PDB file of C-alpha atoms and ligand atoms in Angstrom:
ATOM      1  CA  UNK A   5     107.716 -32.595 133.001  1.00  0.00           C
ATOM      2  CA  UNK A   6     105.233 -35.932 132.561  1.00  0.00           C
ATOM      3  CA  UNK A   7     105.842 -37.493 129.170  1.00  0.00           C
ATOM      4  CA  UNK A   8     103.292 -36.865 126.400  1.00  0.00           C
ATOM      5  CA  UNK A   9     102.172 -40.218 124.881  1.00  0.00           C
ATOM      6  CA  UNK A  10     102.435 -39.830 121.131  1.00  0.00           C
ATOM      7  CA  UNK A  11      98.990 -39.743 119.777  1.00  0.00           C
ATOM      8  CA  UNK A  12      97.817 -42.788 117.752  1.00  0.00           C
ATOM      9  CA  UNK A  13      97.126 -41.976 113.695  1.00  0.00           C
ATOM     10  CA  UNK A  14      93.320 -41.392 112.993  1.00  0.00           C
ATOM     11  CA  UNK A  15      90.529 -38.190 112.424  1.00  0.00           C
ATOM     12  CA  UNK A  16      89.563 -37.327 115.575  1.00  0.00           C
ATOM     13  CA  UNK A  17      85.896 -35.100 115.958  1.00  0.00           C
ATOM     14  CA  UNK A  18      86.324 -33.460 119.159  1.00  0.00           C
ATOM     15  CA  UNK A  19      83.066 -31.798 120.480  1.00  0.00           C
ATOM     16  CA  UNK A  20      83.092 -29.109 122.744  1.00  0.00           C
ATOM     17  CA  UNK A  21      80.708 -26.525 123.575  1.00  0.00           C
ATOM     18  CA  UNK A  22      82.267 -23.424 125.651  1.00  0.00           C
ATOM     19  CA  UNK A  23      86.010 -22.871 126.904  1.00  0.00           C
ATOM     20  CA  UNK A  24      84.631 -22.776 130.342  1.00  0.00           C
ATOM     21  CA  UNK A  25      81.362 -23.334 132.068  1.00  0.00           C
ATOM     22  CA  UNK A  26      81.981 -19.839 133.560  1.00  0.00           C
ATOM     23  CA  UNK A  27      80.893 -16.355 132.563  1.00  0.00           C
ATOM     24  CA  UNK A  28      83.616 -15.215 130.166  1.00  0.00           C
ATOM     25  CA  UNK A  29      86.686 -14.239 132.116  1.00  0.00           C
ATOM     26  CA  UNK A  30      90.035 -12.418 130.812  1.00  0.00           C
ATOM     27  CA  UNK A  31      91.456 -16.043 131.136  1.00  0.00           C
ATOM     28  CA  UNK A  32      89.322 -17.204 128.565  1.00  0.00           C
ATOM     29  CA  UNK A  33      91.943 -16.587 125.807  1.00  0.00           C
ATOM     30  CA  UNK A  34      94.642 -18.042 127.649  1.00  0.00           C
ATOM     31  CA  UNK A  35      92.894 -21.332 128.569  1.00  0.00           C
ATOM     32  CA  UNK A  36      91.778 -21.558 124.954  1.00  0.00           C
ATOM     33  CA  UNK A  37      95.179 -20.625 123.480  1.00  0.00           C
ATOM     34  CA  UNK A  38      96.685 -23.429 125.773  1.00  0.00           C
ATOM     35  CA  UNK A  39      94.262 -26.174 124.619  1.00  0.00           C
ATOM     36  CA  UNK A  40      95.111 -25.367 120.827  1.00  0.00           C
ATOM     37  CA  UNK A  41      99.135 -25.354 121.511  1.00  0.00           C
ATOM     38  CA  UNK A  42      99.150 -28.677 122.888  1.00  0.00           C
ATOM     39  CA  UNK A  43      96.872 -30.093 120.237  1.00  0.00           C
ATOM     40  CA  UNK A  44      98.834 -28.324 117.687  1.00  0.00           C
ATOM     41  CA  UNK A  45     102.353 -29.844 118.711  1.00  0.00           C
ATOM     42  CA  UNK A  46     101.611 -33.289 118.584  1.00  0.00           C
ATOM     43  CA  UNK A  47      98.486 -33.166 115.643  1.00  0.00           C
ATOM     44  CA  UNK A  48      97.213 -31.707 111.957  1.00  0.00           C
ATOM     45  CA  UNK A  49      94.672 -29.452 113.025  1.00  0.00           C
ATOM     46  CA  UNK A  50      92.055 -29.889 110.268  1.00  0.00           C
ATOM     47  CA  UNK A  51      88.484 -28.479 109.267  1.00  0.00           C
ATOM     48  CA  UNK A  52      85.463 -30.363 109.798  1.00  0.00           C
ATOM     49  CA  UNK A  53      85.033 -31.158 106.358  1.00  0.00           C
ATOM     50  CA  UNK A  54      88.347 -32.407 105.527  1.00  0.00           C
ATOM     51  CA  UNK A  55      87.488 -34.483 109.031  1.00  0.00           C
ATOM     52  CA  UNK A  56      84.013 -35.731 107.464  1.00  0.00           C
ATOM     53  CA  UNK A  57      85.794 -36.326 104.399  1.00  0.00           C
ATOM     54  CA  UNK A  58      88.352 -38.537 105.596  1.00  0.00           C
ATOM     55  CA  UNK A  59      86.283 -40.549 107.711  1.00  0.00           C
ATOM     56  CA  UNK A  60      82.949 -41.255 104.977  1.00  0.00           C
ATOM     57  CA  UNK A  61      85.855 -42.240 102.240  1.00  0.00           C
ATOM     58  CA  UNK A  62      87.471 -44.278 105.293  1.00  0.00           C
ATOM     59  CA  UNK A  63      91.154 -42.553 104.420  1.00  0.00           C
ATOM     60  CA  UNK A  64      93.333 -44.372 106.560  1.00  0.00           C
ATOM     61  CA  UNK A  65      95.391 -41.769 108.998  1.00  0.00           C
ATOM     62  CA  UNK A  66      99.016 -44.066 108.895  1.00  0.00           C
ATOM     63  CA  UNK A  67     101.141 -41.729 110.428  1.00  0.00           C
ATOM     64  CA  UNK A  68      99.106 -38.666 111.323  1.00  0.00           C
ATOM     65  CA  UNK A  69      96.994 -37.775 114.297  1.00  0.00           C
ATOM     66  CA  UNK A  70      94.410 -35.381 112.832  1.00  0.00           C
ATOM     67  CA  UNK A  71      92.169 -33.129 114.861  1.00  0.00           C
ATOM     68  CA  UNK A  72      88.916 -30.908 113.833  1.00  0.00           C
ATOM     69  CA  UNK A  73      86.863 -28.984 116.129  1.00  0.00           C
ATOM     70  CA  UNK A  74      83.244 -28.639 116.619  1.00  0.00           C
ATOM     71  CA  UNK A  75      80.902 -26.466 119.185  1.00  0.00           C
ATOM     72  CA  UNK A  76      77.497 -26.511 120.484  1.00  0.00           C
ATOM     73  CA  UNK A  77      74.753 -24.224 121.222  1.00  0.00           C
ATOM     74  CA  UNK A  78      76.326 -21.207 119.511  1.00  0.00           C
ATOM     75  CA  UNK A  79      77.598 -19.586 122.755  1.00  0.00           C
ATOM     76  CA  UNK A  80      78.934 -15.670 122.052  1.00  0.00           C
ATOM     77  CA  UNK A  81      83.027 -17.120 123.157  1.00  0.00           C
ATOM     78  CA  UNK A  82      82.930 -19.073 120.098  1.00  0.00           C
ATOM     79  CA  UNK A  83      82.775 -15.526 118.242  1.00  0.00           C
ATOM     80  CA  UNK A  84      84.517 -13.543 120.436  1.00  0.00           C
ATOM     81  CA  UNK A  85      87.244 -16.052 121.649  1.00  0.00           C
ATOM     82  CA  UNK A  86      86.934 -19.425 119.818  1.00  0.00           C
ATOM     83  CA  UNK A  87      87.057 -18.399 115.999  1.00  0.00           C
ATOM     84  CA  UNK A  88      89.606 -16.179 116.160  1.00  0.00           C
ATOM     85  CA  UNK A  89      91.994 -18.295 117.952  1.00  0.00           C
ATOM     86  CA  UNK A  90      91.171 -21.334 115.170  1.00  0.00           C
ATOM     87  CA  UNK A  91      91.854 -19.382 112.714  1.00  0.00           C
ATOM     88  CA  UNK A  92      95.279 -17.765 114.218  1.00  0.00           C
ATOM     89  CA  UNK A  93      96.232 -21.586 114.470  1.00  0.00           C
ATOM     90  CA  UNK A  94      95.321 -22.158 110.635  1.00  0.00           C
ATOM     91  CA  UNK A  95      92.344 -24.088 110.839  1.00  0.00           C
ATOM     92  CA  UNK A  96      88.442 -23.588 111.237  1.00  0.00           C
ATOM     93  CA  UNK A  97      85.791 -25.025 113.442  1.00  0.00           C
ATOM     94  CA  UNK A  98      82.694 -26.226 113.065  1.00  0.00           C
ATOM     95  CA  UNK A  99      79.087 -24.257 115.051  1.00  0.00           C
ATOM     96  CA  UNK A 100      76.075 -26.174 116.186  1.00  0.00           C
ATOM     97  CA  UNK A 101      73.529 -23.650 116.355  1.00  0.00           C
ATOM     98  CA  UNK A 102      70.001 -23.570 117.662  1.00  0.00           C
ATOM     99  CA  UNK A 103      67.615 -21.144 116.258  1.00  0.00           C
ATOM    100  CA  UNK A 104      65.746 -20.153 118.581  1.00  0.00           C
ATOM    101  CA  UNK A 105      68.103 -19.221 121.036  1.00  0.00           C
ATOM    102  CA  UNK A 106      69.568 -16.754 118.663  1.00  0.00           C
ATOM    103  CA  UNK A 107      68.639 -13.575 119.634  1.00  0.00           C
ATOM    104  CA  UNK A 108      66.255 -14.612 122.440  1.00  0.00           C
ATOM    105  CA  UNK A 109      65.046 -12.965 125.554  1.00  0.00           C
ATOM    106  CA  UNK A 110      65.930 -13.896 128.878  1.00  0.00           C
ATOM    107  CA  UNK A 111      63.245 -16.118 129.822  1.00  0.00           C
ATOM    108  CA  UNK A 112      63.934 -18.062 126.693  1.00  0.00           C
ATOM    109  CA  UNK A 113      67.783 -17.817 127.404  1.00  0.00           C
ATOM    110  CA  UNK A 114      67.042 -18.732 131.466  1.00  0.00           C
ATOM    111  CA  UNK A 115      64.997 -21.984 130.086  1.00  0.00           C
ATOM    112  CA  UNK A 116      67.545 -22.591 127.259  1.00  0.00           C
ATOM    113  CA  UNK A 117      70.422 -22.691 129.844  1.00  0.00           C
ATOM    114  CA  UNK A 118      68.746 -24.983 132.607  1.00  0.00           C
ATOM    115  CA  UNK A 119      68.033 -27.183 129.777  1.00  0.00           C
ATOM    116  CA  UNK A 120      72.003 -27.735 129.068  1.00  0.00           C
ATOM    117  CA  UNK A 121      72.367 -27.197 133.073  1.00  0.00           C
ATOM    118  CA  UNK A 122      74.562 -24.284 132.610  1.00  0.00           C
ATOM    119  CA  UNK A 123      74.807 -20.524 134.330  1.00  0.00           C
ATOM    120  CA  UNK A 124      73.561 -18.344 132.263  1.00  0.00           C
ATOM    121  CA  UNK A 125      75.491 -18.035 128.731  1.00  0.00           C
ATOM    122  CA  UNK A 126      74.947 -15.817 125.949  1.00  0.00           C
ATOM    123  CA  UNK A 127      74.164 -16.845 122.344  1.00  0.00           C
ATOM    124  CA  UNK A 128      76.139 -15.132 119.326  1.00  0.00           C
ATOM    125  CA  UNK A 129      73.992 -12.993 117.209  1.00  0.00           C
ATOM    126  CA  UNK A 130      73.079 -13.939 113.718  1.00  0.00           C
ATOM    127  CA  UNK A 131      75.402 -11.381 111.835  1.00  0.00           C
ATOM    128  CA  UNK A 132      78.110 -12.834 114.429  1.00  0.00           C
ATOM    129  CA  UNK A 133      77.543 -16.707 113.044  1.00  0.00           C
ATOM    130  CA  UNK A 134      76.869 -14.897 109.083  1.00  0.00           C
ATOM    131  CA  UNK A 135      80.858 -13.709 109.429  1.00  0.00           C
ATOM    132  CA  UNK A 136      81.544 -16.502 110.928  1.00  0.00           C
ATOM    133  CA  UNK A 137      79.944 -18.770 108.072  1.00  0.00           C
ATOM    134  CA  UNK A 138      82.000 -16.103 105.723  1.00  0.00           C
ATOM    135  CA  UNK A 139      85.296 -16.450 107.457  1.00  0.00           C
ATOM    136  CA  UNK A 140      84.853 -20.386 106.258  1.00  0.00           C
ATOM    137  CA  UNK A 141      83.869 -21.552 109.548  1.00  0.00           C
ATOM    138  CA  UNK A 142      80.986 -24.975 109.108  1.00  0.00           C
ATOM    139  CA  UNK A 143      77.264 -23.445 110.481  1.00  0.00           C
ATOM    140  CA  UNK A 144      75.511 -26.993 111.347  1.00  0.00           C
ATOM    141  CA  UNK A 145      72.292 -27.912 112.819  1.00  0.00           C
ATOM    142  CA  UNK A 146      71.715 -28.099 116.439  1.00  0.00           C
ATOM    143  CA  UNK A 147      67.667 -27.971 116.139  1.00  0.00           C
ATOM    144  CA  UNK A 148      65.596 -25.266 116.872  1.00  0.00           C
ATOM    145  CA  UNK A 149      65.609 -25.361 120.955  1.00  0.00           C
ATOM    146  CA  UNK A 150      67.578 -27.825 122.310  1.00  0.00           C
ATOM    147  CA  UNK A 151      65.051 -30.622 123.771  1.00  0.00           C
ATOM    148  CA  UNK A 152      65.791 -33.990 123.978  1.00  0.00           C
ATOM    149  CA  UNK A 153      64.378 -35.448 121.043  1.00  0.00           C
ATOM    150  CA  UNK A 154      63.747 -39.119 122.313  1.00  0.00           C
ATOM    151  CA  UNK A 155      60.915 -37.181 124.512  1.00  0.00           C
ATOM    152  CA  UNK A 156      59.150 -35.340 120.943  1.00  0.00           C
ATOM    153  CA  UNK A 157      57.029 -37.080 118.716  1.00  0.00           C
ATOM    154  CA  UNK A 158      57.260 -37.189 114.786  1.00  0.00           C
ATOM    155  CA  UNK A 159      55.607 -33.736 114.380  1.00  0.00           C
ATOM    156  CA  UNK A 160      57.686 -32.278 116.780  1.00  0.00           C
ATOM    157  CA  UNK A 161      60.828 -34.073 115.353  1.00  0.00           C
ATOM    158  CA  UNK A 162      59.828 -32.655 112.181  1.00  0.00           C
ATOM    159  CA  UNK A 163      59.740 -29.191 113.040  1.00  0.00           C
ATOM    160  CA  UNK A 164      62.954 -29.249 115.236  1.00  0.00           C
ATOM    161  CA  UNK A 165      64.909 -30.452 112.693  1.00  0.00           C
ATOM    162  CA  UNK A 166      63.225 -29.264 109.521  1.00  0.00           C
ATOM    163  CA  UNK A 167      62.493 -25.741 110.666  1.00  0.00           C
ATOM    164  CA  UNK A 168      66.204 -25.249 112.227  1.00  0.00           C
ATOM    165  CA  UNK A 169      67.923 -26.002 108.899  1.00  0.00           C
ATOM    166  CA  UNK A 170      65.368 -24.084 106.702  1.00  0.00           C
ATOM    167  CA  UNK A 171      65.471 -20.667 109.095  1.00  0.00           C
ATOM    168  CA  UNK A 172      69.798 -21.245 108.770  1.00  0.00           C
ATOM    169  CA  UNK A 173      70.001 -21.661 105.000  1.00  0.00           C
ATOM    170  CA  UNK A 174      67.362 -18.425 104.862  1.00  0.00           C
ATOM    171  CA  UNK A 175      69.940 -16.668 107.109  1.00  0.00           C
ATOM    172  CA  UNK A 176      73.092 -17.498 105.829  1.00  0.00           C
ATOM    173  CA  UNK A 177      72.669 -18.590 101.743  1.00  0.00           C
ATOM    174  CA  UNK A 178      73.602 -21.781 102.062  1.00  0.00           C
ATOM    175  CA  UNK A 179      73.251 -25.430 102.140  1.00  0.00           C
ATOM    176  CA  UNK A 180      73.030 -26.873 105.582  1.00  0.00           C
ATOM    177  CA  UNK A 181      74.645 -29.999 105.481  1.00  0.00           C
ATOM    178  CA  UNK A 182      76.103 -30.899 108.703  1.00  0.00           C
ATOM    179  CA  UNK A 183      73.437 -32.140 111.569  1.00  0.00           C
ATOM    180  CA  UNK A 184      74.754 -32.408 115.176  1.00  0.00           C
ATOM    181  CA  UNK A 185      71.454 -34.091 117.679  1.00  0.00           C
ATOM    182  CA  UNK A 186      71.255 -32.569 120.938  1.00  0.00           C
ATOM    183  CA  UNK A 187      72.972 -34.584 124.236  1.00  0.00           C
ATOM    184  CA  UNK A 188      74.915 -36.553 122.016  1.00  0.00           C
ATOM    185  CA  UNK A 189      74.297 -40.050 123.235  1.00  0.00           C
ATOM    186  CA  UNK A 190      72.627 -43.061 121.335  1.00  0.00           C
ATOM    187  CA  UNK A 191      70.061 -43.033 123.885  1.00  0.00           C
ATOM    188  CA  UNK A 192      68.966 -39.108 122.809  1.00  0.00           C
ATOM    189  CA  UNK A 193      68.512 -39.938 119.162  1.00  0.00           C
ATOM    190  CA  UNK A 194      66.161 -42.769 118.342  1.00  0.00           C
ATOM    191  CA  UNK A 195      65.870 -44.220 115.033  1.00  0.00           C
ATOM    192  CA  UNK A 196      62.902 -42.055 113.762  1.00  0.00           C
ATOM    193  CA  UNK A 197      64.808 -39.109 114.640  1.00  0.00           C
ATOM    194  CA  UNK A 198      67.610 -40.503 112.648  1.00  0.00           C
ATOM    195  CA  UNK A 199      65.058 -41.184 109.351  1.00  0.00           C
ATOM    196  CA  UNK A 200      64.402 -37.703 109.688  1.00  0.00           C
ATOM    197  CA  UNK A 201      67.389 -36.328 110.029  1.00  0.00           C
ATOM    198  CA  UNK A 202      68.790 -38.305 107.534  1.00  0.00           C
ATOM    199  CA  UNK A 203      66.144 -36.771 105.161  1.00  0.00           C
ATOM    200  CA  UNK A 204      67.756 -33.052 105.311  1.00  0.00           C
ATOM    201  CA  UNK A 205      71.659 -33.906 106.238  1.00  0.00           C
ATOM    202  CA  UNK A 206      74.449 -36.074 104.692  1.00  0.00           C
ATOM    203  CA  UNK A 207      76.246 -35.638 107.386  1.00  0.00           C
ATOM    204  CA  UNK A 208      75.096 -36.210 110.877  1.00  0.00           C
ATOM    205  CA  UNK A 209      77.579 -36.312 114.044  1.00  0.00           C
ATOM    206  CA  UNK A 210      76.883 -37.925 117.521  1.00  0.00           C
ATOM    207  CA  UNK A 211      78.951 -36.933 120.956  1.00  0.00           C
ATOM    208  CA  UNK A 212      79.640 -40.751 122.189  1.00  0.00           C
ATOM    209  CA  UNK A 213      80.814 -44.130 121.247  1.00  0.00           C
ATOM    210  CA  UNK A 214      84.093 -42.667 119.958  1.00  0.00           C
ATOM    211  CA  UNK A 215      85.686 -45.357 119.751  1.00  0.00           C
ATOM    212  CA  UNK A 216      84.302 -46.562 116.838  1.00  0.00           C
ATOM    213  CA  UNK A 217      84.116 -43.816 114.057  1.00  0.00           C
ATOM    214  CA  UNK A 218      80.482 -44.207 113.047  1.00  0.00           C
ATOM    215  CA  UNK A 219      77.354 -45.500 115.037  1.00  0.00           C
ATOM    216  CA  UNK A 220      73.839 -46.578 113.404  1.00  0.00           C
ATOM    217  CA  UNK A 221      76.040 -48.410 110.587  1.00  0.00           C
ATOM    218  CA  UNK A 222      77.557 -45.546 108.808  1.00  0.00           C
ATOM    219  CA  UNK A 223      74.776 -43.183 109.278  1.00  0.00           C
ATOM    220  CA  UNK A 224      76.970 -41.067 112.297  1.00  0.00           C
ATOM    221  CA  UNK A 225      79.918 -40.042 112.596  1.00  0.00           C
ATOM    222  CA  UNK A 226      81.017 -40.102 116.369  1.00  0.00           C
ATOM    223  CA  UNK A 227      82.622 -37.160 118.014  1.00  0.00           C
ATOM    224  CA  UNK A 228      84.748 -37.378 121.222  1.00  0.00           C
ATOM    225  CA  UNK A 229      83.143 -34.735 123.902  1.00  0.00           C
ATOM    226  CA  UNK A 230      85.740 -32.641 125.359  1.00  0.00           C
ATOM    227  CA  UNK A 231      86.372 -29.237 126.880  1.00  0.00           C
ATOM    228  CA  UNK A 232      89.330 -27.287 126.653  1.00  0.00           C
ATOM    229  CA  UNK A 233      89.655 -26.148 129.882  1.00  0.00           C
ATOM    230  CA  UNK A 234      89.816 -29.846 130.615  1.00  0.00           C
ATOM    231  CA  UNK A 235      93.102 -31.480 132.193  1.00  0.00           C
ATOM    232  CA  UNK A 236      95.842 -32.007 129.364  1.00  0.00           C
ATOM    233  CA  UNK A 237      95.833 -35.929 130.497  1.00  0.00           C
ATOM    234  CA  UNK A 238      92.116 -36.142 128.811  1.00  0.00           C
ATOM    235  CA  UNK A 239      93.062 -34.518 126.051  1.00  0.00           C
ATOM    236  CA  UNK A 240      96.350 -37.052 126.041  1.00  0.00           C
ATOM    237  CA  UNK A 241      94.251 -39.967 126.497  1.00  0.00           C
ATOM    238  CA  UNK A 242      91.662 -39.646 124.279  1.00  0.00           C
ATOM    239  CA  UNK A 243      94.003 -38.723 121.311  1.00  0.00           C
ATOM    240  CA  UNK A 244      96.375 -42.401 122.703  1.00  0.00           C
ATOM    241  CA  UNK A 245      92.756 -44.466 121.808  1.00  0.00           C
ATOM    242  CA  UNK A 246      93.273 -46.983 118.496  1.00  0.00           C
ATOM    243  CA  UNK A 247      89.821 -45.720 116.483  1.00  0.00           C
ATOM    244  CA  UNK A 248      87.801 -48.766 114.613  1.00  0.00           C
ATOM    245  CA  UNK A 249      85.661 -48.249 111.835  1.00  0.00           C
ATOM    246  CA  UNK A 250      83.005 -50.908 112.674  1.00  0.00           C
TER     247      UNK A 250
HETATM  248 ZN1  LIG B  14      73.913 -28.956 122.712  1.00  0.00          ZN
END
């Protein structure tokens, strides 16, 4: 047995999308299962609002290594395999979703999928992510379908952002507060895009510089990208890293 290094203190975002890059498999539960033990023995699994909480008041973590969990692109695993799992473990997670890809046909699907480079994955349906949203799990914004929004200009930014929040609140009965940008780095999110999203979210999460707790000055909240199915030393690392607020 290798020695676990004791996680540092601090709210870590971890941002995953899938629990494998494969089709579903029977495994799927295990390797999820796994992922959540080990994170559960040495952590405080928390939601992503206590997470978003803790980090805007800047609550510092002295003791405790706390965890929240957030997923992408609204794959059908985070309904069938992902949810259920959080919440057997206590906690909740957080669902990026892109609009458009609810409910889609297969061309849209085949484009949506080469777009994230991925084999072909299947989106939850919208009364899947409406029980979700009622079992207390966070609905965010992922925009509508998935481009990379350094390439669209203000019109386009507008409507990817704008129209995805407005068609989830219509859905769901709610306020959409929590904005995750597509491909997660700095270099995917220029400041206009920021203005804009700024404009309809409080809260607005990145998938880099973790580090550092927020990027743009406060305006984004970093998350650490992840995957469960990922080797336990990642997981061990990541967690080991001393988080700075500026
Ligand atoms: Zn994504």
């Amino acid at each position: 047995m290798g020695s676990i290094k004791k996680p540092e203190p601090g709210v870590h975002i971890i941002n995953s999308h899938y629990v494998t890059p494969n089709l579903v498999g029977h495994d799927d539960y295990q390797i999820f299962e796994n992922f959540l033990k080990h994170l559960d023995a040495s952590c405080t699994l928390i939601s992503l609002e206590e997470a978003t909480q803790m980090i805007v008041d800047k609550i510092p973590a002295k003791k405790t290594s706390y965890v929240a969990f957030t997923f992408d692109d609204g794959f059908e695993e985070c309904y069938h395999v992902i949810a259920p799992l959080l919440e057997k473990y206590n906690t909740t997670g957080a669902f990026f979703i892109n609009a458009n890809f609810v409910e889609s046909d297969d061309v849209y699907r085949t484009a949506f999928n080469d777009r994230i480079r991925i084999d072909t994955k299947t989106p939850m349906n919208w009364s899947q992510i409406k029980e979700l949203h009622e079992r207390g799990h966070v609905i965010g914004s992922h925009t509508m379908d998935h481009y990379n929004l350094a390439d669209l200009n203000e019109e386009e930014l507008h409507f990817q952002i704008q129209e995805n929040k407005s068609i989830l609140e219509k859905k769901l009965e709610y306020s959409c507060d929590y904005f995750a940008w597509t491909y997660g780095k700095l270099i995917h999110f220029p400041q206009h895009a920021l203005d804009i999203a700024q404009k309809f979210h409080p809260y607005i999460f990145s998938g880099t510089n973790y580090k550092k707790y927020f990027s743009y000055g406060t305006s984004v909240i970093n998350r650490r990208h992840l995957e469960p199915y990922w080797p336990k030393n990642h997981l061990n690392y990541f967690l080991s890293i001393k988080k700075t607020w500026s």
